[in-house]
């Protein structure tokens, strides 16, 4: 059974940083693309960024380029989202997702439960 468990969310002031973790279990993810998404209240879920587990290729939404960094730890089967220079508009529930195909565009097969990030002004 595949599980994606996010952690690391919380309340932070604008300009601050948080690091989210996504622990993956239940199968080998070496050929997967791991994505991060967020969903603010009343809005649709949006792509934040993704990493190809096999070669580390990275993809970012324009809104987070230069502020957010995605990385992975193969030994721990964990993907990270380092968020710096946070803005109030980054406030959302952040989700980790896994996609069997290469590339970040397309359907994601597995989703985590989400973790709340709140940025105060």
Short mmCIF file of N, CA, C and O in Angstrom, two decimals:
data_model
loop_
_atom_site.label_atom_id
_atom_site.label_comp_id
_atom_site.label_asym_id
_atom_site.label_seq_id
_atom_site.Cartn_x
_atom_site.Cartn_y
_atom_site.Cartn_z
N UNK A 1 0.84 -1.18 0.00
CA UNK A 1 0.00 0.00 0.00
C UNK A 1 0.89 1.24 0.00
O UNK A 1 1.73 1.43 0.87
N UNK A 2 0.68 2.09 -0.99
CA UNK A 2 1.49 3.30 -1.11
C UNK A 2 1.01 4.34 -0.11
O UNK A 2 -0.19 4.58 0.05
N UNK A 3 1.96 4.94 0.56
CA UNK A 3 1.65 6.03 1.49
C UNK A 3 2.60 7.19 1.26
O UNK A 3 3.81 6.99 1.11
N UNK A 4 2.04 8.38 1.24
CA UNK A 4 2.80 9.61 1.20
C UNK A 4 2.38 10.41 2.43
O UNK A 4 1.20 10.72 2.58
N UNK A 5 3.33 10.73 3.27
CA UNK A 5 3.01 11.43 4.51
C UNK A 5 3.80 12.72 4.57
O UNK A 5 5.04 12.70 4.65
N UNK A 6 3.07 13.84 4.54
CA UNK A 6 3.71 15.15 4.62
C UNK A 6 3.85 15.57 6.08
O UNK A 6 3.04 15.19 6.93
N UNK A 7 4.86 16.37 6.33
CA UNK A 7 5.05 16.96 7.65
C UNK A 7 5.84 18.24 7.49
O UNK A 7 6.41 18.50 6.42
N UNK A 8 5.85 19.03 8.56
CA UNK A 8 6.66 20.24 8.55
C UNK A 8 5.90 21.54 8.38
O UNK A 8 6.50 22.61 8.42
N UNK A 9 4.60 21.45 8.19
CA UNK A 9 3.83 22.67 8.05
C UNK A 9 3.72 23.42 9.37
O UNK A 9 4.11 22.92 10.43
N UNK A 10 3.20 24.63 9.31
CA UNK A 10 3.03 25.42 10.52
C UNK A 10 2.77 26.87 10.21
O UNK A 10 2.46 27.24 9.07
N UNK A 11 2.92 27.68 11.24
CA UNK A 11 2.71 29.12 11.15
C UNK A 11 4.07 29.82 11.14
O UNK A 11 4.92 29.54 12.00
N UNK A 12 4.25 30.73 10.20
CA UNK A 12 5.51 31.44 10.08
C UNK A 12 5.23 32.87 9.64
O UNK A 12 4.22 33.13 8.96
N UNK A 13 6.07 33.77 10.02
CA UNK A 13 5.91 35.17 9.59
C UNK A 13 6.41 35.35 8.17
O UNK A 13 7.28 34.59 7.69
N UNK A 14 5.88 36.35 7.51
CA UNK A 14 6.33 36.67 6.17
C UNK A 14 7.85 36.89 6.16
O UNK A 14 8.39 37.52 7.07
N UNK A 15 8.50 36.34 5.14
CA UNK A 15 9.95 36.41 5.06
C UNK A 15 10.65 35.22 5.69
O UNK A 15 11.86 35.05 5.51
N UNK A 16 9.91 34.43 6.42
CA UNK A 16 10.48 33.27 7.09
C UNK A 16 10.59 32.05 6.19
O UNK A 16 10.31 32.12 4.98
N UNK A 17 10.98 30.94 6.79
CA UNK A 17 11.22 29.70 6.05
C UNK A 17 10.56 28.52 6.73
O UNK A 17 10.37 28.51 7.96
N UNK A 18 10.24 27.53 5.92
CA UNK A 18 9.76 26.25 6.41
C UNK A 18 10.29 25.17 5.49
O UNK A 18 10.51 25.43 4.29
N UNK A 19 10.47 23.97 6.02
CA UNK A 19 10.82 22.83 5.19
C UNK A 19 9.78 21.74 5.37
O UNK A 19 9.58 21.25 6.49
N UNK A 20 9.15 21.39 4.29
CA UNK A 20 8.19 20.30 4.30
C UNK A 20 8.87 19.01 3.88
O UNK A 20 9.77 19.01 3.05
N UNK A 21 8.40 17.92 4.47
CA UNK A 21 8.91 16.60 4.13
C UNK A 21 7.77 15.74 3.61
O UNK A 21 6.63 15.89 4.04
N UNK A 22 8.11 14.83 2.72
CA UNK A 22 7.15 13.86 2.21
C UNK A 22 7.82 12.49 2.26
O UNK A 22 8.71 12.21 1.46
N UNK A 23 7.39 11.68 3.21
CA UNK A 23 7.94 10.34 3.35
C UNK A 23 7.10 9.38 2.53
O UNK A 23 5.88 9.27 2.73
N UNK A 24 7.76 8.68 1.61
CA UNK A 24 7.06 7.77 0.70
C UNK A 24 7.34 6.32 1.09
O UNK A 24 8.48 5.97 1.43
N UNK A 25 6.33 5.49 1.02
CA UNK A 25 6.50 4.07 1.35
C UNK A 25 5.52 3.23 0.55
O UNK A 25 4.56 3.73 -0.03
N UNK A 26 5.80 1.94 0.49
CA UNK A 26 4.87 1.03 -0.15
C UNK A 26 5.31 0.49 -1.50
O UNK A 26 4.72 -0.46 -2.01
N UNK A 27 6.30 1.10 -2.10
CA UNK A 27 6.83 0.61 -3.37
C UNK A 27 8.14 1.30 -3.67
O UNK A 27 8.56 2.19 -2.93
N UNK A 28 8.76 0.92 -4.75
CA UNK A 28 9.99 1.58 -5.20
C UNK A 28 9.61 2.76 -6.08
O UNK A 28 8.88 2.60 -7.05
N UNK A 29 10.11 3.93 -5.72
CA UNK A 29 9.73 5.14 -6.42
C UNK A 29 10.80 5.63 -7.40
O UNK A 29 10.74 6.76 -7.86
N UNK A 30 11.75 4.79 -7.70
CA UNK A 30 12.89 5.24 -8.50
C UNK A 30 12.51 5.76 -9.87
O UNK A 30 13.23 6.56 -10.45
N UNK A 31 11.38 5.34 -10.43
CA UNK A 31 10.99 5.81 -11.75
C UNK A 31 9.87 6.85 -11.68
O UNK A 31 9.32 7.24 -12.70
N UNK A 32 9.55 7.31 -10.49
CA UNK A 32 8.43 8.22 -10.30
C UNK A 32 8.88 9.67 -10.38
O UNK A 32 10.04 10.01 -10.18
N UNK A 33 7.90 10.52 -10.63
CA UNK A 33 8.05 11.96 -10.45
C UNK A 33 7.26 12.34 -9.21
O UNK A 33 6.10 11.95 -9.04
N UNK A 34 7.91 13.06 -8.32
CA UNK A 34 7.28 13.48 -7.07
C UNK A 34 6.95 14.96 -7.15
O UNK A 34 7.82 15.78 -7.43
N UNK A 35 5.70 15.28 -6.93
CA UNK A 35 5.26 16.66 -7.07
C UNK A 35 4.79 17.26 -5.77
O UNK A 35 4.41 16.56 -4.83
N UNK A 36 4.86 18.58 -5.71
CA UNK A 36 4.28 19.35 -4.61
C UNK A 36 3.21 20.27 -5.20
O UNK A 36 3.43 20.92 -6.23
N UNK A 37 2.08 20.32 -4.50
CA UNK A 37 0.97 21.16 -4.90
C UNK A 37 0.49 21.94 -3.67
O UNK A 37 0.77 21.54 -2.54
N UNK A 38 -0.21 23.03 -3.90
CA UNK A 38 -0.86 23.69 -2.78
C UNK A 38 -2.26 24.12 -3.17
O UNK A 38 -2.58 24.30 -4.35
N UNK A 39 -3.08 24.25 -2.15
CA UNK A 39 -4.47 24.67 -2.36
C UNK A 39 -4.85 25.66 -1.27
O UNK A 39 -4.87 25.30 -0.09
N UNK A 40 -5.12 26.88 -1.67
CA UNK A 40 -5.56 27.92 -0.75
C UNK A 40 -7.08 27.86 -0.62
O UNK A 40 -7.77 27.35 -1.52
N UNK A 41 -7.62 28.39 0.46
CA UNK A 41 -9.07 28.36 0.66
C UNK A 41 -9.81 29.02 -0.50
O UNK A 41 -9.47 30.12 -0.93
N UNK A 42 -10.79 28.32 -1.03
CA UNK A 42 -11.60 28.85 -2.12
C UNK A 42 -10.94 28.83 -3.48
O UNK A 42 -11.50 29.35 -4.45
N UNK A 43 -9.75 28.24 -3.55
CA UNK A 43 -9.04 28.20 -4.83
C UNK A 43 -8.77 26.77 -5.25
O UNK A 43 -8.83 25.84 -4.45
N UNK A 44 -8.44 26.61 -6.52
CA UNK A 44 -8.10 25.29 -7.01
C UNK A 44 -6.67 24.91 -6.60
O UNK A 44 -5.84 25.77 -6.33
N UNK A 45 -6.44 23.63 -6.58
CA UNK A 45 -5.10 23.15 -6.27
C UNK A 45 -4.14 23.53 -7.40
O UNK A 45 -4.48 23.41 -8.58
N UNK A 46 -2.96 23.98 -7.02
CA UNK A 46 -1.98 24.46 -8.00
C UNK A 46 -0.66 23.71 -7.86
O UNK A 46 -0.25 23.35 -6.77
N UNK A 47 -0.01 23.57 -8.98
CA UNK A 47 1.32 22.95 -9.02
C UNK A 47 2.34 23.91 -8.41
O UNK A 47 2.35 25.11 -8.71
N UNK A 48 3.21 23.37 -7.56
CA UNK A 48 4.29 24.16 -6.96
C UNK A 48 5.63 23.77 -7.58
O UNK A 48 6.42 24.62 -7.99
N UNK A 49 5.89 22.47 -7.64
CA UNK A 49 7.13 22.00 -8.20
C UNK A 49 7.19 20.49 -8.18
O UNK A 49 6.30 19.84 -7.61
N UNK A 50 8.22 19.93 -8.80
CA UNK A 50 8.34 18.48 -8.85
C UNK A 50 9.80 18.09 -9.05
O UNK A 50 10.62 18.92 -9.48
N UNK A 51 10.08 16.84 -8.73
CA UNK A 51 11.42 16.30 -8.93
C UNK A 51 11.30 14.89 -9.48
O UNK A 51 10.45 14.11 -9.05
N UNK A 52 12.13 14.60 -10.45
CA UNK A 52 12.20 13.25 -10.99
C UNK A 52 13.09 12.42 -10.07
O UNK A 52 14.25 12.77 -9.83
N UNK A 53 12.52 11.34 -9.54
CA UNK A 53 13.29 10.59 -8.56
C UNK A 53 14.53 9.96 -9.18
O UNK A 53 15.55 9.80 -8.53
N UNK A 54 14.47 9.60 -10.43
CA UNK A 54 15.59 8.88 -11.04
C UNK A 54 16.79 9.76 -11.31
O UNK A 54 17.93 9.38 -11.01
N UNK A 55 16.57 10.95 -11.87
CA UNK A 55 17.72 11.77 -12.25
C UNK A 55 17.74 13.14 -11.56
O UNK A 55 18.63 13.94 -11.84
N UNK A 56 16.78 13.38 -10.68
CA UNK A 56 16.79 14.63 -9.94
C UNK A 56 16.35 15.85 -10.72
O UNK A 56 16.52 16.98 -10.26
N UNK A 57 15.81 15.65 -11.91
CA UNK A 57 15.37 16.79 -12.71
C UNK A 57 14.29 17.55 -11.94
O UNK A 57 13.40 16.95 -11.35
N UNK A 58 14.39 18.90 -11.98
CA UNK A 58 13.51 19.74 -11.19
C UNK A 58 12.60 20.59 -12.06
O UNK A 58 12.99 21.01 -13.16
N UNK A 59 11.42 20.84 -11.54
CA UNK A 59 10.44 21.70 -12.21
C UNK A 59 9.82 22.59 -11.14
O UNK A 59 9.52 22.12 -10.04
N UNK A 60 9.62 23.87 -11.47
CA UNK A 60 9.03 24.80 -10.52
C UNK A 60 7.99 25.68 -11.20
O UNK A 60 8.14 26.06 -12.36
N UNK A 61 6.96 26.04 -10.44
CA UNK A 61 6.04 27.07 -10.89
C UNK A 61 6.75 28.42 -10.84
O UNK A 61 7.62 28.64 -9.99
N UNK A 62 6.38 29.30 -11.74
CA UNK A 62 7.04 30.61 -11.79
C UNK A 62 6.91 31.36 -10.47
O UNK A 62 7.82 32.10 -10.07
N UNK A 63 5.81 31.16 -9.78
CA UNK A 63 5.55 31.91 -8.55
C UNK A 63 6.50 31.55 -7.42
O UNK A 63 6.62 32.30 -6.44
N UNK A 64 7.19 30.42 -7.52
CA UNK A 64 8.07 30.00 -6.42
C UNK A 64 9.53 29.91 -6.84
O UNK A 64 10.40 29.65 -5.99
N UNK A 65 9.82 30.12 -8.10
CA UNK A 65 11.22 30.03 -8.56
C UNK A 65 12.08 31.00 -7.80
O UNK A 65 11.73 32.17 -7.63
N UNK A 66 13.23 30.53 -7.34
CA UNK A 66 14.14 31.37 -6.58
C UNK A 66 13.85 31.41 -5.10
O UNK A 66 14.67 31.89 -4.32
N UNK A 67 12.68 30.93 -4.70
CA UNK A 67 12.31 30.93 -3.28
C UNK A 67 12.19 29.50 -2.72
O UNK A 67 12.54 29.26 -1.57
N UNK A 68 11.67 28.61 -3.52
CA UNK A 68 11.45 27.23 -3.07
C UNK A 68 12.46 26.30 -3.74
O UNK A 68 12.82 26.49 -4.91
N UNK A 69 12.86 25.28 -3.00
CA UNK A 69 13.78 24.28 -3.53
C UNK A 69 13.30 22.89 -3.17
O UNK A 69 12.98 22.63 -2.00
N UNK A 70 13.28 22.01 -4.15
CA UNK A 70 12.89 20.62 -3.92
C UNK A 70 14.13 19.75 -3.95
O UNK A 70 15.02 19.95 -4.80
N UNK A 71 14.19 18.80 -3.04
CA UNK A 71 15.30 17.86 -3.01
C UNK A 71 14.78 16.50 -2.58
O UNK A 71 13.63 16.36 -2.18
N UNK A 72 15.65 15.50 -2.67
CA UNK A 72 15.24 14.15 -2.27
C UNK A 72 16.36 13.46 -1.54
O UNK A 72 17.55 13.75 -1.75
N UNK A 73 15.98 12.53 -0.69
CA UNK A 73 16.94 11.68 0.02
C UNK A 73 16.56 10.25 -0.31
O UNK A 73 15.57 9.73 0.21
N UNK A 74 17.34 9.65 -1.21
CA UNK A 74 17.00 8.30 -1.67
C UNK A 74 17.01 7.29 -0.53
O UNK A 74 16.17 6.40 -0.47
N UNK A 75 17.95 7.42 0.37
CA UNK A 75 18.08 6.46 1.46
C UNK A 75 16.86 6.49 2.38
O UNK A 75 16.46 5.47 2.93
N UNK A 76 16.27 7.67 2.52
CA UNK A 76 15.12 7.82 3.42
C UNK A 76 13.80 7.77 2.66
O UNK A 76 12.74 7.89 3.29
N UNK A 77 13.86 7.66 1.33
CA UNK A 77 12.63 7.68 0.53
C UNK A 77 11.79 8.92 0.84
O UNK A 77 10.56 8.85 1.00
N UNK A 78 12.46 10.04 0.94
CA UNK A 78 11.80 11.27 1.36
C UNK A 78 12.13 12.40 0.39
O UNK A 78 13.27 12.53 -0.07
N UNK A 79 11.11 13.20 0.11
CA UNK A 79 11.27 14.38 -0.72
C UNK A 79 11.01 15.60 0.14
O UNK A 79 10.14 15.57 1.03
N UNK A 80 11.74 16.67 -0.11
CA UNK A 80 11.64 17.88 0.70
C UNK A 80 11.23 19.07 -0.16
O UNK A 80 11.54 19.15 -1.34
N UNK A 81 10.55 20.00 0.49
CA UNK A 81 10.24 21.29 -0.12
C UNK A 81 10.72 22.37 0.84
O UNK A 81 10.10 22.60 1.87
N UNK A 82 11.85 22.97 0.50
CA UNK A 82 12.39 24.07 1.29
C UNK A 82 11.77 25.36 0.79
O UNK A 82 11.92 25.70 -0.39
N UNK A 83 11.10 26.05 1.68
CA UNK A 83 10.39 27.28 1.30
C UNK A 83 11.02 28.46 2.04
O UNK A 83 10.99 28.51 3.27
N UNK A 84 11.59 29.37 1.28
CA UNK A 84 12.21 30.57 1.84
C UNK A 84 11.46 31.81 1.38
O UNK A 84 10.69 31.76 0.43
N UNK A 85 11.72 32.91 2.06
CA UNK A 85 11.09 34.19 1.71
C UNK A 85 9.58 34.03 1.53
O UNK A 85 8.99 34.48 0.54
N UNK A 86 8.98 33.40 2.50
CA UNK A 86 7.55 33.10 2.41
C UNK A 86 6.71 34.37 2.42
O UNK A 86 7.05 35.35 3.09
N UNK A 87 5.63 34.31 1.68
CA UNK A 87 4.69 35.43 1.55
C UNK A 87 3.32 35.00 2.05
O UNK A 87 2.99 33.81 2.01
N UNK A 88 2.50 35.95 2.47
CA UNK A 88 1.14 35.57 2.91
C UNK A 88 0.38 34.80 1.84
O UNK A 88 -0.41 33.90 2.17
N UNK A 89 0.63 35.09 0.58
CA UNK A 89 -0.08 34.38 -0.49
C UNK A 89 0.39 32.94 -0.67
O UNK A 89 -0.20 32.18 -1.44
N UNK A 90 1.43 32.54 0.05
CA UNK A 90 1.84 31.13 0.05
C UNK A 90 1.00 30.30 1.01
O UNK A 90 1.13 29.07 1.04
N UNK A 91 0.16 30.95 1.79
CA UNK A 91 -0.69 30.25 2.74
C UNK A 91 -1.60 29.28 2.01
O UNK A 91 -2.33 29.67 1.09
N UNK A 92 -1.54 28.01 2.41
CA UNK A 92 -2.31 26.97 1.72
C UNK A 92 -2.06 25.64 2.41
O UNK A 92 -1.16 25.52 3.26
N UNK A 93 -2.83 24.65 2.00
CA UNK A 93 -2.50 23.27 2.34
C UNK A 93 -1.58 22.75 1.25
O UNK A 93 -1.87 22.89 0.06
N UNK A 94 -0.46 22.18 1.66
CA UNK A 94 0.53 21.67 0.73
C UNK A 94 0.44 20.15 0.66
O UNK A 94 0.42 19.48 1.71
N UNK A 95 0.40 19.65 -0.56
CA UNK A 95 0.27 18.22 -0.80
C UNK A 95 1.48 17.68 -1.56
O UNK A 95 1.99 18.32 -2.47
N UNK A 96 1.86 16.49 -1.18
CA UNK A 96 2.86 15.73 -1.91
C UNK A 96 2.11 14.72 -2.78
O UNK A 96 1.08 14.17 -2.36
N UNK A 97 2.63 14.46 -3.98
CA UNK A 97 1.98 13.51 -4.88
C UNK A 97 3.04 12.76 -5.67
O UNK A 97 4.15 13.26 -5.87
N UNK A 98 2.68 11.57 -6.13
CA UNK A 98 3.60 10.73 -6.89
C UNK A 98 2.98 10.35 -8.22
O UNK A 98 1.80 9.98 -8.28
N UNK A 99 3.81 10.42 -9.25
CA UNK A 99 3.36 10.12 -10.60
C UNK A 99 4.27 9.06 -11.20
O UNK A 99 5.49 9.21 -11.13
N UNK A 100 3.69 8.03 -11.79
CA UNK A 100 4.49 6.91 -12.31
C UNK A 100 5.30 7.30 -13.53
O UNK A 100 6.31 6.69 -13.83
N UNK A 101 4.87 8.33 -14.23
CA UNK A 101 5.53 8.72 -15.48
C UNK A 101 6.59 9.79 -15.22
O UNK A 101 6.55 10.51 -14.22
N UNK A 102 7.52 9.91 -16.14
CA UNK A 102 8.49 10.99 -16.11
C UNK A 102 7.82 12.30 -16.50
O UNK A 102 6.84 12.30 -17.23
N UNK A 103 8.35 13.39 -15.99
CA UNK A 103 7.75 14.68 -16.29
C UNK A 103 6.67 15.03 -15.28
O UNK A 103 6.05 14.16 -14.68
N UNK A 104 6.45 16.32 -15.09
CA UNK A 104 5.54 16.74 -14.04
C UNK A 104 4.12 16.98 -14.52
O UNK A 104 3.21 17.15 -13.70
N UNK A 105 3.90 16.97 -15.81
CA UNK A 105 2.58 17.24 -16.36
C UNK A 105 1.79 15.94 -16.49
O UNK A 105 2.31 14.94 -17.00
N UNK A 106 0.55 15.95 -16.05
CA UNK A 106 -0.28 14.77 -16.17
C UNK A 106 -0.88 14.38 -14.83
O UNK A 106 -0.73 15.09 -13.84
N UNK A 107 -1.57 13.26 -14.83
CA UNK A 107 -2.22 12.81 -13.60
C UNK A 107 -1.20 12.25 -12.61
O UNK A 107 -0.22 11.63 -13.00
N UNK A 108 -1.49 12.50 -11.35
CA UNK A 108 -0.67 11.94 -10.28
C UNK A 108 -1.45 10.78 -9.65
O UNK A 108 -2.65 10.86 -9.43
N UNK A 109 -0.73 9.71 -9.36
CA UNK A 109 -1.37 8.47 -8.95
C UNK A 109 -1.62 8.38 -7.45
O UNK A 109 -2.56 7.71 -7.01
N UNK A 110 -0.80 9.01 -6.69
CA UNK A 110 -0.90 8.93 -5.23
C UNK A 110 -0.75 10.32 -4.63
O UNK A 110 0.03 11.13 -5.12
N UNK A 111 -1.50 10.53 -3.54
CA UNK A 111 -1.49 11.83 -2.85
C UNK A 111 -1.35 11.64 -1.35
O UNK A 111 -1.85 10.66 -0.79
N UNK A 112 -0.68 12.60 -0.73
CA UNK A 112 -0.64 12.64 0.71
C UNK A 112 -1.85 13.35 1.27
O UNK A 112 -2.71 13.84 0.52
N UNK A 113 -1.89 13.46 2.58
CA UNK A 113 -3.06 14.03 3.24
C UNK A 113 -2.98 15.55 3.33
O UNK A 113 -3.98 16.21 3.62
N UNK A 114 -1.81 16.10 3.10
CA UNK A 114 -1.63 17.54 3.13
C UNK A 114 -1.15 18.05 4.47
O UNK A 114 -1.38 17.44 5.52
N UNK A 115 -0.46 19.18 4.43
CA UNK A 115 -0.01 19.84 5.65
C UNK A 115 -0.24 21.34 5.48
O UNK A 115 0.02 21.91 4.41
N UNK A 116 -0.75 21.98 6.53
CA UNK A 116 -1.13 23.39 6.46
C UNK A 116 0.09 24.28 6.64
O UNK A 116 0.88 24.09 7.58
N UNK A 117 0.22 25.25 5.76
CA UNK A 117 1.23 26.29 5.88
C UNK A 117 0.50 27.62 5.96
O UNK A 117 -0.29 27.95 5.08
N UNK A 118 0.78 28.38 7.02
CA UNK A 118 0.15 29.68 7.20
C UNK A 118 1.25 30.72 7.36
O UNK A 118 2.11 30.58 8.23
N UNK A 119 1.21 31.74 6.51
CA UNK A 119 2.20 32.80 6.55
C UNK A 119 1.50 34.09 6.98
O UNK A 119 0.60 34.57 6.29
N UNK A 120 1.92 34.63 8.10
CA UNK A 120 1.30 35.85 8.61
C UNK A 120 2.06 37.07 8.12
O UNK A 120 3.27 37.05 7.94
N UNK A 121 1.32 38.15 7.94
CA UNK A 121 1.95 39.39 7.43
C UNK A 121 2.43 40.27 8.56
O UNK A 121 2.17 40.03 9.72
#
